[in-house]
Coordinates of C-alpha atoms (C1' of nucleotides) in Angstrom, one line a residue:
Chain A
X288 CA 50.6 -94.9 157.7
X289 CA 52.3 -93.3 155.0
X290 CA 56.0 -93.6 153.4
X291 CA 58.0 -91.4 152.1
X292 CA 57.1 -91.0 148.6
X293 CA 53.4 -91.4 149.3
X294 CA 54.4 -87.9 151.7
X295 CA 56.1 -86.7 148.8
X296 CA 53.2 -87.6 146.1
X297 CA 50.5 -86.2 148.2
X298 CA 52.0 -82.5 149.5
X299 CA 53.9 -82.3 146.3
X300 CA 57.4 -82.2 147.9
X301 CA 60.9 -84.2 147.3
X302 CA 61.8 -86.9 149.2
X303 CA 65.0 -85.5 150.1
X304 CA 63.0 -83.0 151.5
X305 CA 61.5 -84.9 154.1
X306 CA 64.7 -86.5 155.5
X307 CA 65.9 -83.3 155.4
X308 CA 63.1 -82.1 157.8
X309 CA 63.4 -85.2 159.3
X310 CA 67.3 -84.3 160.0
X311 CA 66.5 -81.2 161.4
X312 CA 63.6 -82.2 163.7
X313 CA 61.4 -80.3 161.9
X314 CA 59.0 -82.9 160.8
X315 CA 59.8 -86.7 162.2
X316 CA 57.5 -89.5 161.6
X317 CA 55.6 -91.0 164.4
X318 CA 56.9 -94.7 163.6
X319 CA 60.2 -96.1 162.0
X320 CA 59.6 -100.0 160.8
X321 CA 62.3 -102.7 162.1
X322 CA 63.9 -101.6 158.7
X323 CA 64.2 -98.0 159.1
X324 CA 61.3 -97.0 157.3
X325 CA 59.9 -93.5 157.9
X326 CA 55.9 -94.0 158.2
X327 CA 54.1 -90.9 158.6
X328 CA 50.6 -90.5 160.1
X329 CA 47.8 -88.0 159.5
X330 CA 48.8 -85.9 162.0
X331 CA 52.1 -85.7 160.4
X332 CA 50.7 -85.1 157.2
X333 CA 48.7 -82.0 158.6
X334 CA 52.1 -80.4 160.4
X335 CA 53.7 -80.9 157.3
X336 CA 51.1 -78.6 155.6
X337 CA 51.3 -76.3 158.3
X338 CA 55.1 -76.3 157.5
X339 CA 54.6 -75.9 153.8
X340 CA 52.0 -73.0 154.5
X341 CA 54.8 -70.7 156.1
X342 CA 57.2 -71.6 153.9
X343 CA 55.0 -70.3 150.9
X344 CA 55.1 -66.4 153.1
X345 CA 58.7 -66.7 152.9
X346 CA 59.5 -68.2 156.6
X347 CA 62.6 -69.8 157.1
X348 CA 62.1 -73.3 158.6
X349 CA 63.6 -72.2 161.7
X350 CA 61.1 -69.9 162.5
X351 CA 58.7 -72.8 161.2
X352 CA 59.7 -74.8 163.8
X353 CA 59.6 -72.2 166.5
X354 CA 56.0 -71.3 165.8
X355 CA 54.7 -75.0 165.2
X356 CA 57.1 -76.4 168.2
X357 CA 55.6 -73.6 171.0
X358 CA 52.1 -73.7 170.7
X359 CA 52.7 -69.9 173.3
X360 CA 54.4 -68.3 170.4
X361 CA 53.0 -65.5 169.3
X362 CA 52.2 -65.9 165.9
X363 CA 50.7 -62.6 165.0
X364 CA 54.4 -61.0 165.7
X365 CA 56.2 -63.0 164.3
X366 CA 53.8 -62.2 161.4
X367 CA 54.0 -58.7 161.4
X368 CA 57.8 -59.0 161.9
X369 CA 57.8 -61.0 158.5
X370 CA 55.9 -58.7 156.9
X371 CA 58.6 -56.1 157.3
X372 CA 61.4 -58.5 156.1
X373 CA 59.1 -59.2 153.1
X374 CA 58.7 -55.1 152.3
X375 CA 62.2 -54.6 152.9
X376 CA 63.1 -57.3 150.1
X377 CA 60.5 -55.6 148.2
X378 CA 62.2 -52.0 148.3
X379 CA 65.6 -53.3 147.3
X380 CA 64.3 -55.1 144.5
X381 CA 62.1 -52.2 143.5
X382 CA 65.3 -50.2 143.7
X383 CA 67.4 -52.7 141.6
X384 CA 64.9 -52.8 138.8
X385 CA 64.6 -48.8 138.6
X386 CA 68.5 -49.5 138.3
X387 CA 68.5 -51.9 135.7
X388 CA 66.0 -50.3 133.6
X389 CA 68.1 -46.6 134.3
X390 CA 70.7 -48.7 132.7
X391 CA 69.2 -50.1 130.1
X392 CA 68.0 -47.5 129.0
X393 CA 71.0 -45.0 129.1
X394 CA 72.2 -47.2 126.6
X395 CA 69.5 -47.3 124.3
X396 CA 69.6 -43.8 124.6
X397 CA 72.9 -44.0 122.2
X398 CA 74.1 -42.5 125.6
X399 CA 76.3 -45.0 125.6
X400 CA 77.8 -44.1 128.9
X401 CA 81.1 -43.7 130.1
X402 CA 82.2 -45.7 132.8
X403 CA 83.2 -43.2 135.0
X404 CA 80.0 -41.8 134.5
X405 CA 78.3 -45.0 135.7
X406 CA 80.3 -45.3 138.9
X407 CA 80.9 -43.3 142.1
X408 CA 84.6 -42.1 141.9
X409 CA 86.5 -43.6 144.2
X410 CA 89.9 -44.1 144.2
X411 CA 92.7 -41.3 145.0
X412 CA 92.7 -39.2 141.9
X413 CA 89.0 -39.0 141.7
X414 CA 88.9 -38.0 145.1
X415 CA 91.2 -35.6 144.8
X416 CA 89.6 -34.3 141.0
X417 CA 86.4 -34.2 143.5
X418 CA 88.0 -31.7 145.9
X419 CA 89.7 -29.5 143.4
X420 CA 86.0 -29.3 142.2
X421 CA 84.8 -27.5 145.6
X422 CA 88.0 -25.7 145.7
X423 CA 87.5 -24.2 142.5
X424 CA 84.3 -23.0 143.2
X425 CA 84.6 -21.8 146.8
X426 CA 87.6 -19.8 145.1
X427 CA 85.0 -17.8 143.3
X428 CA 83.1 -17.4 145.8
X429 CA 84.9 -17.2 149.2
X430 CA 88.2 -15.7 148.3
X431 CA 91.4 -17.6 147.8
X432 CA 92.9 -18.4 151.9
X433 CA 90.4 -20.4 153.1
X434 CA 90.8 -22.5 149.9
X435 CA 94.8 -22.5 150.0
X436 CA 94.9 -23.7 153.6
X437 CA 92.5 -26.5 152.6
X438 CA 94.9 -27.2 150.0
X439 CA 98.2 -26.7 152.0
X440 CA 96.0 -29.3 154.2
X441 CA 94.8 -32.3 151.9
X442 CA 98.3 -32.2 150.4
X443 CA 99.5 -34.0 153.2
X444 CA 97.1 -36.6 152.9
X445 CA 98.2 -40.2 152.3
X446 CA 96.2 -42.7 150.3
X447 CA 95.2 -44.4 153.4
X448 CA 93.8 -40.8 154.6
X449 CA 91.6 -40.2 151.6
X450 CA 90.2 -43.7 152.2
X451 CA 89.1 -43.2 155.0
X452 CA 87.6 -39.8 154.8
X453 CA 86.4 -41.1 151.7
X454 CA 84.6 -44.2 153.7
X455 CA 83.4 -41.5 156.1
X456 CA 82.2 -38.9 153.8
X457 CA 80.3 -41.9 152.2
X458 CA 78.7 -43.0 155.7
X459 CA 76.9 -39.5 156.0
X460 CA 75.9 -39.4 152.5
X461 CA 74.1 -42.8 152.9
X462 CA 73.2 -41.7 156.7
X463 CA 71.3 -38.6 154.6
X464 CA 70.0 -40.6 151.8
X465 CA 68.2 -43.3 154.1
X466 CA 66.7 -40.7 156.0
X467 CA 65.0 -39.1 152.7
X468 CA 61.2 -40.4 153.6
X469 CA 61.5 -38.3 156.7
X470 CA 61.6 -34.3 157.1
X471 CA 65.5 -32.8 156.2
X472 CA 64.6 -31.0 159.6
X473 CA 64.1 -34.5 161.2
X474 CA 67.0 -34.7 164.3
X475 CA 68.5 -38.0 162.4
X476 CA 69.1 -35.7 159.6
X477 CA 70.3 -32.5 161.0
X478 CA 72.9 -34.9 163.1
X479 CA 74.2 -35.8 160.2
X480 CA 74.3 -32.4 158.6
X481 CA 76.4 -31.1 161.4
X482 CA 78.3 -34.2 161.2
X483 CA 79.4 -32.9 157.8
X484 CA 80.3 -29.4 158.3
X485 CA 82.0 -31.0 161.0
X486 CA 84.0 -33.5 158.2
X487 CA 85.0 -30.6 156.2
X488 CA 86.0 -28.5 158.8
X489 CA 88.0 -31.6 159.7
X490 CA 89.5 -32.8 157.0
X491 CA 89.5 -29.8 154.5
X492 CA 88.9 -25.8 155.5
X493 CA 87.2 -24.4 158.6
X494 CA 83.7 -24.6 157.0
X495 CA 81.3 -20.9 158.4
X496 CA 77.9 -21.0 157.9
X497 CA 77.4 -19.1 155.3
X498 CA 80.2 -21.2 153.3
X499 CA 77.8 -24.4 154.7
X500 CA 75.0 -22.7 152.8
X501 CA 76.2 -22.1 149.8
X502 CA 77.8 -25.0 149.4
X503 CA 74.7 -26.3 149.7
X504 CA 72.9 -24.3 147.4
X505 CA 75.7 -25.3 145.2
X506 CA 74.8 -29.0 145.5
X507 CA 71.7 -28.2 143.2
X508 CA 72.8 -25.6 141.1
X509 CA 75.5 -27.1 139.8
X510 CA 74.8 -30.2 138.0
X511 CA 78.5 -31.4 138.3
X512 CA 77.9 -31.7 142.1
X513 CA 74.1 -33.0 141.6
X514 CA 74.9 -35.9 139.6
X515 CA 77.5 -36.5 142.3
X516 CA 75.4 -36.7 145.0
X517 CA 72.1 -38.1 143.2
X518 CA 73.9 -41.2 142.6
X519 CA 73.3 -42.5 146.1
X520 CA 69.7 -41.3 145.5
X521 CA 68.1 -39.5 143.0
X522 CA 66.8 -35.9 144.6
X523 CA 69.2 -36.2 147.4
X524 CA 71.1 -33.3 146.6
X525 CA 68.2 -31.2 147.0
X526 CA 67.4 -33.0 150.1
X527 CA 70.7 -32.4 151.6
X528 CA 70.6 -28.5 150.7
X529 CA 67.3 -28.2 152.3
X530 CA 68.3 -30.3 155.8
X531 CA 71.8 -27.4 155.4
X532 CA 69.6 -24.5 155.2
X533 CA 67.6 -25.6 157.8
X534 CA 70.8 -26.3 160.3
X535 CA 72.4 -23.1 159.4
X536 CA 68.7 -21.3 160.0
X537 CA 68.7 -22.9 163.4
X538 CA 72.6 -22.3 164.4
X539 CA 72.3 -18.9 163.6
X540 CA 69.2 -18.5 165.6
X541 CA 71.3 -19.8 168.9
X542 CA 73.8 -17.4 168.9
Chain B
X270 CA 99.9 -50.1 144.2
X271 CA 97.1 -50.8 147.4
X272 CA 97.4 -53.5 149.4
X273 CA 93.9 -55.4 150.7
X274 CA 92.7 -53.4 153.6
X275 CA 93.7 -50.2 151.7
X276 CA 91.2 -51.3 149.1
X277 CA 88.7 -52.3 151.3
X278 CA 88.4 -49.1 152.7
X279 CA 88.4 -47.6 149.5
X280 CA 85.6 -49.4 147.8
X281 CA 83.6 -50.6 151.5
X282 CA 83.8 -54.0 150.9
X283 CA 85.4 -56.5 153.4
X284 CA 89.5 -58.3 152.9
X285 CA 87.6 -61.5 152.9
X286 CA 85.4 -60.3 149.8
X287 CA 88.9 -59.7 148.4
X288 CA 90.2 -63.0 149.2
X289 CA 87.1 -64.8 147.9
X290 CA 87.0 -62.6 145.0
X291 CA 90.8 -63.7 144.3
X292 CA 90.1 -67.4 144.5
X293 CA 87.1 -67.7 141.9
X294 CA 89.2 -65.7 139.7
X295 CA 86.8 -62.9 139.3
X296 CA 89.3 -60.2 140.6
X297 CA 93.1 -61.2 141.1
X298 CA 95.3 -58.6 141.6
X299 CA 97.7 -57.4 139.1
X300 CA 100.8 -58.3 141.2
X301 CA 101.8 -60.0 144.3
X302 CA 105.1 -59.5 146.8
X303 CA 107.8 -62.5 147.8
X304 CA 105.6 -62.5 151.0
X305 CA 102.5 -63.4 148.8
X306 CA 100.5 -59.9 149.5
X307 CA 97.9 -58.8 146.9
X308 CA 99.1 -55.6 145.1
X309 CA 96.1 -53.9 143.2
X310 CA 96.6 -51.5 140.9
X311 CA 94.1 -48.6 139.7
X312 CA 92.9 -50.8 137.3
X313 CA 92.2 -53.4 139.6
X314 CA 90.2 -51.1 141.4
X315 CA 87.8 -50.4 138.0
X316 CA 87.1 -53.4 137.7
X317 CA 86.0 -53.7 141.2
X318 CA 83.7 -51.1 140.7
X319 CA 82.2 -52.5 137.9
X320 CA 81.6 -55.7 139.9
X321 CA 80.3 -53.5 142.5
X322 CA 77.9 -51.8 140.1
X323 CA 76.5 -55.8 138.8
X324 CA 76.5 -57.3 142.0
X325 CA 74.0 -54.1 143.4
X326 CA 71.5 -54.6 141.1
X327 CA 71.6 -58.2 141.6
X328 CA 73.7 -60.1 139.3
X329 CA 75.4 -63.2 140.6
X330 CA 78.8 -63.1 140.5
X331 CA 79.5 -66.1 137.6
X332 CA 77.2 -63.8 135.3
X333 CA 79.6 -60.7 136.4
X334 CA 82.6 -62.8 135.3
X335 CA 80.8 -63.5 132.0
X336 CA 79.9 -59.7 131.2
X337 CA 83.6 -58.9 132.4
X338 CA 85.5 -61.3 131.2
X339 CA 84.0 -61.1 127.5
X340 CA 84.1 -57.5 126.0
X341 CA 81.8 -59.2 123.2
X342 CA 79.3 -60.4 126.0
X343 CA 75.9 -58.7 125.3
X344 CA 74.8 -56.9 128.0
X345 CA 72.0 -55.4 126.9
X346 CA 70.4 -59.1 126.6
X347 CA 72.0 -59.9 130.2
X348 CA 70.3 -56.7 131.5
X349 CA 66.9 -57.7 130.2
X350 CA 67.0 -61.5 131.1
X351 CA 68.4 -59.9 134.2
X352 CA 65.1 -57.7 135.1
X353 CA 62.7 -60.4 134.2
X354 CA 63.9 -62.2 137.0
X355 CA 64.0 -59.1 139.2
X356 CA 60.4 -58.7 138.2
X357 CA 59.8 -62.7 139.1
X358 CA 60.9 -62.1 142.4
X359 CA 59.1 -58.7 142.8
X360 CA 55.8 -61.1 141.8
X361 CA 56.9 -64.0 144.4
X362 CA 57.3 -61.4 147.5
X363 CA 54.2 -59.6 146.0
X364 CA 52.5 -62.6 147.1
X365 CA 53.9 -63.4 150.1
X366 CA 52.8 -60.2 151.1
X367 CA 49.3 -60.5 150.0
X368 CA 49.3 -64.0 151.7
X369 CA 50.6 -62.9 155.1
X370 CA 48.2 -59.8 155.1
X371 CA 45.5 -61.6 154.4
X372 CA 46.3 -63.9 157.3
X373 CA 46.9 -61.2 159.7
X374 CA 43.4 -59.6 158.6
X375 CA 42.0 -63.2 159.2
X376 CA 43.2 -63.5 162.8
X377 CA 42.9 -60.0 163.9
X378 CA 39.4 -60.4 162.3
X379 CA 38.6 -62.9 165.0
X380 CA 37.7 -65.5 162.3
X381 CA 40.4 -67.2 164.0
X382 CA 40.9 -68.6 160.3
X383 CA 40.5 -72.8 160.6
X384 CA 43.0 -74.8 159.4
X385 CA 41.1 -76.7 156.3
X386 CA 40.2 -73.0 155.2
X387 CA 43.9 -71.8 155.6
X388 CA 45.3 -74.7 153.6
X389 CA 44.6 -77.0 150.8
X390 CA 43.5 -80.4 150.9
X391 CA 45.7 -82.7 150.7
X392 CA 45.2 -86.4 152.1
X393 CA 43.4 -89.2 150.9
X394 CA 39.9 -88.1 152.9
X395 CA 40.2 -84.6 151.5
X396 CA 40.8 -86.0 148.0
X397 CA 37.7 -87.8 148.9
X398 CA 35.4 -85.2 149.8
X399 CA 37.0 -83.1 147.1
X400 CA 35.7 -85.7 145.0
X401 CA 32.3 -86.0 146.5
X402 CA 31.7 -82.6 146.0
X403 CA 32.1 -83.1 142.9
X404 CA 29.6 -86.3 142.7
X405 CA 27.0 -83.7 144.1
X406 CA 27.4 -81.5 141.8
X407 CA 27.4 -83.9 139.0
X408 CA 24.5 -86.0 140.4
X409 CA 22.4 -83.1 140.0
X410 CA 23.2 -81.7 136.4
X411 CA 23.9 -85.5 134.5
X412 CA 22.0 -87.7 136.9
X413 CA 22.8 -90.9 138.6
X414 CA 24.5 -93.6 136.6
X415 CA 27.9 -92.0 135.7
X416 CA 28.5 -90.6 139.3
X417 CA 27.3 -94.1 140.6
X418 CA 30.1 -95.8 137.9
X419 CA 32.8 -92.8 139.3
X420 CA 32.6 -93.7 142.6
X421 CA 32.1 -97.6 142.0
X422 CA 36.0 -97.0 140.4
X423 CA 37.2 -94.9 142.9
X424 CA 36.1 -97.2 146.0
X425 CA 38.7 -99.1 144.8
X426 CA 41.6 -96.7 144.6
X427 CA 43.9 -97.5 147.2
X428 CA 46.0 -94.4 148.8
X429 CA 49.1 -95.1 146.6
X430 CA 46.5 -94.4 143.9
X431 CA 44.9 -91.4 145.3
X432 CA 48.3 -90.1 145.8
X433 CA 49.2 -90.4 142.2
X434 CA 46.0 -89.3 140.8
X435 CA 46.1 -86.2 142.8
X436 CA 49.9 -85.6 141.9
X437 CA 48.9 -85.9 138.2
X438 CA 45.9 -83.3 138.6
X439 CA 48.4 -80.9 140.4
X440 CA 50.7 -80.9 137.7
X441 CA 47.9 -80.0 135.2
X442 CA 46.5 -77.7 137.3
X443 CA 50.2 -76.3 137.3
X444 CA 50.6 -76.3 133.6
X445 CA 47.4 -74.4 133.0
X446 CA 48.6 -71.6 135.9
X447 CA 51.8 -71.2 134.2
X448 CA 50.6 -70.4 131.3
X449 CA 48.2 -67.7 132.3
X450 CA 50.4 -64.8 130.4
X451 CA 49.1 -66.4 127.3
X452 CA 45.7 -66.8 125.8
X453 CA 43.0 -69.6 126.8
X454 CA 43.4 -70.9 122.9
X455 CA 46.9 -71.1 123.4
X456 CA 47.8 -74.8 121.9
X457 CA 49.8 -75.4 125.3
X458 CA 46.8 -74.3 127.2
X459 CA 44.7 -76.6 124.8
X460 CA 46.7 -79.5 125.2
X461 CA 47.1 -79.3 128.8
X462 CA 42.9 -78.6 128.9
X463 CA 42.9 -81.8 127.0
X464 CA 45.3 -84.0 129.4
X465 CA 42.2 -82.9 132.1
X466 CA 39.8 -84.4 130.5
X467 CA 41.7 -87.4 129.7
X468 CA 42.4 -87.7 133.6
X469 CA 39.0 -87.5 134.6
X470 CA 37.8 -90.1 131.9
X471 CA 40.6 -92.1 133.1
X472 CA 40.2 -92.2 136.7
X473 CA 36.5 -91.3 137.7
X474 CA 33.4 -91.0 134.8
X475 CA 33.7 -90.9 131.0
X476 CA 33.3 -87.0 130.4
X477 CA 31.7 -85.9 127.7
X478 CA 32.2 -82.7 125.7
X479 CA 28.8 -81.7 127.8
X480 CA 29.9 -82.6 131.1
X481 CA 33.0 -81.2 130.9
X482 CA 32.0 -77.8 129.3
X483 CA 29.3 -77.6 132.7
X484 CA 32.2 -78.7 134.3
X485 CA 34.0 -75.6 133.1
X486 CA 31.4 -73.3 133.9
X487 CA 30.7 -74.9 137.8
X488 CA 34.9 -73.6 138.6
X489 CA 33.5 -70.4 138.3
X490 CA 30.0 -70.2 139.3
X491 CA 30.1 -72.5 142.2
X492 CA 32.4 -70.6 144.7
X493 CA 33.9 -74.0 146.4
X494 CA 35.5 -75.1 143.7
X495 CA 36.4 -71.3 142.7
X496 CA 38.4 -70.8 145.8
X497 CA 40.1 -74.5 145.4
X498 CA 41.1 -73.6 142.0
X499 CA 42.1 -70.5 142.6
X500 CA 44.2 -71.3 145.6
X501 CA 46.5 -72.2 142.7
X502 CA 46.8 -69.1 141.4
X503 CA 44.0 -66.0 141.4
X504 CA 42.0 -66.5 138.1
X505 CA 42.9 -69.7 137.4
X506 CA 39.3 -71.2 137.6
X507 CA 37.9 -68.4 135.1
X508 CA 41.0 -69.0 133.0
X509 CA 40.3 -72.5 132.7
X510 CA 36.3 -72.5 132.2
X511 CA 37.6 -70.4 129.4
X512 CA 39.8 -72.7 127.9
X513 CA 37.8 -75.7 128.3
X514 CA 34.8 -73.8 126.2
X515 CA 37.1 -73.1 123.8
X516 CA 38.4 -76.8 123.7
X517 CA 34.8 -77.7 123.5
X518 CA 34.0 -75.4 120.9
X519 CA 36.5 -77.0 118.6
X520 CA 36.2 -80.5 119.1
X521 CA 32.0 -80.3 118.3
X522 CA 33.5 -78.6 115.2
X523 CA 35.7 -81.7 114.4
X524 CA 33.0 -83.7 114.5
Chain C
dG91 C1' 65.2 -116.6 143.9
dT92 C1' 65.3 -112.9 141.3
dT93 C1' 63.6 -108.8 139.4
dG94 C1' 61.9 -104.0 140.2
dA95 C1' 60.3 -100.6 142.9
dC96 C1' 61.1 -98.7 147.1
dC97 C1' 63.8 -97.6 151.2
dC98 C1' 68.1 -96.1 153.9
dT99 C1' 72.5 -93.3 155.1
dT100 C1' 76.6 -90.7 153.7
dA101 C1' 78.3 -87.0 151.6
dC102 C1' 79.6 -83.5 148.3
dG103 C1' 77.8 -79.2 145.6
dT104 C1' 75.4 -74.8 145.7
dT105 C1' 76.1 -68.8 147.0
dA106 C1' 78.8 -65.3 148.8
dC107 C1' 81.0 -64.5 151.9
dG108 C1' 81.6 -64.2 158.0
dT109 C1' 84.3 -65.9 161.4
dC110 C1' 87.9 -68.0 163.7
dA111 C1' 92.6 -70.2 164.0
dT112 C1' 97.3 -70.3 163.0
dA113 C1' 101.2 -68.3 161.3
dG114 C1' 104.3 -65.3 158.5
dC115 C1' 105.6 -60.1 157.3
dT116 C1' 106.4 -55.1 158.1
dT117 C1' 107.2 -51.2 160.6
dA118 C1' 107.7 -48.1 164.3
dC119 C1' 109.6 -47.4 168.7
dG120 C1' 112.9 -47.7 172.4
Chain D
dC203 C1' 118.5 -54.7 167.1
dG204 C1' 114.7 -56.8 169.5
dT205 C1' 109.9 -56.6 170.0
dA206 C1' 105.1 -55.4 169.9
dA207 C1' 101.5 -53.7 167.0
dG208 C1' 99.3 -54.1 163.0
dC209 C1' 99.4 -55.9 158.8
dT210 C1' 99.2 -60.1 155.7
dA211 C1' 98.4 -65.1 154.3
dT212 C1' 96.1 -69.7 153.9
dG213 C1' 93.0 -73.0 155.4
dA214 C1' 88.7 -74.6 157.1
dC215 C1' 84.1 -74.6 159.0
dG216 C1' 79.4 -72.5 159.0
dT217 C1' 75.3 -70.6 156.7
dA218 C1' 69.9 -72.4 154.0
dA219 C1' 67.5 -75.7 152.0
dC220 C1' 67.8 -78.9 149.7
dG221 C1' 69.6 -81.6 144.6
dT222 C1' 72.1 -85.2 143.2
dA223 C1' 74.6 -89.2 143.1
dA224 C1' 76.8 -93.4 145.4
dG225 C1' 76.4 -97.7 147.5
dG226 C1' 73.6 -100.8 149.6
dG227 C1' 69.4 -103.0 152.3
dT228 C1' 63.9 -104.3 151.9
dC229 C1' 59.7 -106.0 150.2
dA230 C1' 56.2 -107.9 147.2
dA231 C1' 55.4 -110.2 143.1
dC232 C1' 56.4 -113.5 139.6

DNA sequence: GTTGACCCTTACGTTACGTCATAGCTTACG
DNA sequence: CGTAAGCTATGACGTAACGTAAGGGTCAAC
């Protein structure tokens, strides 16, 4: 029979810890003296180790107390399940480091970075800066009407418009970006490509095929539109223009 | 001038963000209507991004106010502090990974992994056939009389005792871990190599510069107390054989 | 019987919001 | 001009896993 801080001493843990775990049912002691002393037995003891061992993988107590209450549970999921949670933490912290070290070292660099540089546009004006970015180029190379019309169009636009196309046009950039470990001729991917022709011919000029392709082409070739798009995720401009060429490649084969 | 669901949309981030954002003061809006709504202004909105920008790579939001709040705040040292800890974590899920791969290889191996294998020892018994292994060992190398005066002391211990004595080991065995970056002569390392001794003197044999340099060399050759050791951290036990030669080394010299 | 070392419960603080609940404001429509 | 839809506001509780007092019994020893 064991109290509290003998618990504590032993395993190494608080004793607030154990009336915690005693609060929650997760670990109760077998006896309670007259007083209301916790005493804890061996077999308490070992649970509690069992406890601490999944806790040191990263397993909420919950879960704990799920797999130590139901001697049926299936442990070896709930392992592998874990062990996804656990490489998904890894990949965004891999992805905030390669961000912090970007950073830091832009600024080393004597770069010294601009703000707006550092940060997606997002408010009206950059939006609509953005847009007289494609117009200006599709000008050059798809004549002036098409681009007019698109103008005559996004000039009726109120602010709570270009939020939301902004929010949407953001969704299928993101859609795109997570799908970048996969083929750009993957199904997840090409939906989403038609899903932006489909959002320009929406919200902005009745987008052809061959204005699709060049304007993906024009996603890599021109670096103002590359640094755009890479900063969801570096190389996903070319990504993009690879999943357009390939939609374009297979619309034109159905007609 | 946007009001809060306009900016929501804008940026992606929920009204109640907004709200919360508004009542720890790290973004209040620049004006507010008779009817109490939040006006933000472009401004407003830059800011947001920038908190935006420190909260994705994993700043907590009183450190965002700091870097915001203080145009003198150094960010470059904020950025490095910032990605040791990233690089913490990374090492803690690291880990976890290791650890619950290892135990998924361990079950699907059919080794069916028992539980004194899968985690340390921990209760007065264990302590005590920790300690007998020990006595073996010892009995062997440096004969009979000081393992026969160890365990005359430590018949005596009572569990309040072990508890303590174990706790105290832990703490060294913690110490030395922590300090693994460094270099076995590392005066921390030294001391802590030091305290060890001192706590085996004190609670089971008088160790001598001899015993405790064989003592050194049995963590690393005699694979039960490698894997105990080492369940502390991999590389401990070769660590601390290390250290406790080099310990040994100096205090023959002193003499 | 009085220290001193333990033990107990209660309860607030922590992080960054999500999720109601309740109620006031604004605007478009008939 | 009334009303319904769709905003907005302020609480306030819930989350995870304890840390940290506060205030007050218990037990063994001197």
């Amino acid at each position: 029979m064991y109290k509290v801080k003998d618990v504590a001493n032993i395993v190494g843990v608080s004793v607030r810890t154990l009336h915690y775990y005693d609060q929650i049912e997760l670990l109760q002691p077998e006896s309670i003296t007259p007083a209301g002393y916790r005493l804890y037995t061996d077999r308490d003891l070992e649970r509690l180790q069992q406890i601490l061992f999944f806790k040191e993988i990263g397993f909420p107590l919950t879960k704990i107390k799920e797999i130590l209450d139901r001697p049926d549970f299936d442990r070896m999921h709930a392992l592998h399940a874990h062990k996804e949670i656990l490489l998904e933490k890894k990949k965004r912290i891999e992805e905030m480091l390669s961000t912090v070290e970007q950073t830091i070292h832009s600024i080393e660099g004597g770069t010294k970075m601009k703000e707006e540089d550092m940060f997606k546009g997002f408010d009206m004006k950059d939006i609509e800066k953005h847009q007289k970015k494609y117009s200006d180029e599709a000008k050059q190379k798809y004549g002036k009407e098409i681009v007019e019309s698109a103008e005559r169009r996004t000039a009726k636009y109120t602010k709570e418009d270009w939020a939301r196309i902004q929010q949407e046009s953001n969704d299928i950039y993101k859609k795109i970006a997570d799908q970048m470990h996969t083929d750009p001729s993957d199904p997840e991917v090409q939906q989403a490509v038609a899903d932006w022709r489909q959002h320009i011919t929406d919200y902005f000029y009745e987008c052809n095929l061959e204005i699709f392709r060049g304007l993906g082409d024009l996603y890599v070739n021109d670096e103002r539109f590359t640094k755009n798009i890479d900063k969801f995720k570096p190389g996903l401009a070319a990504f993009m223009r690879d999943a357009m060429h390939i939609y374009c490649d297979q619309q034109e084969k159905e007609r």
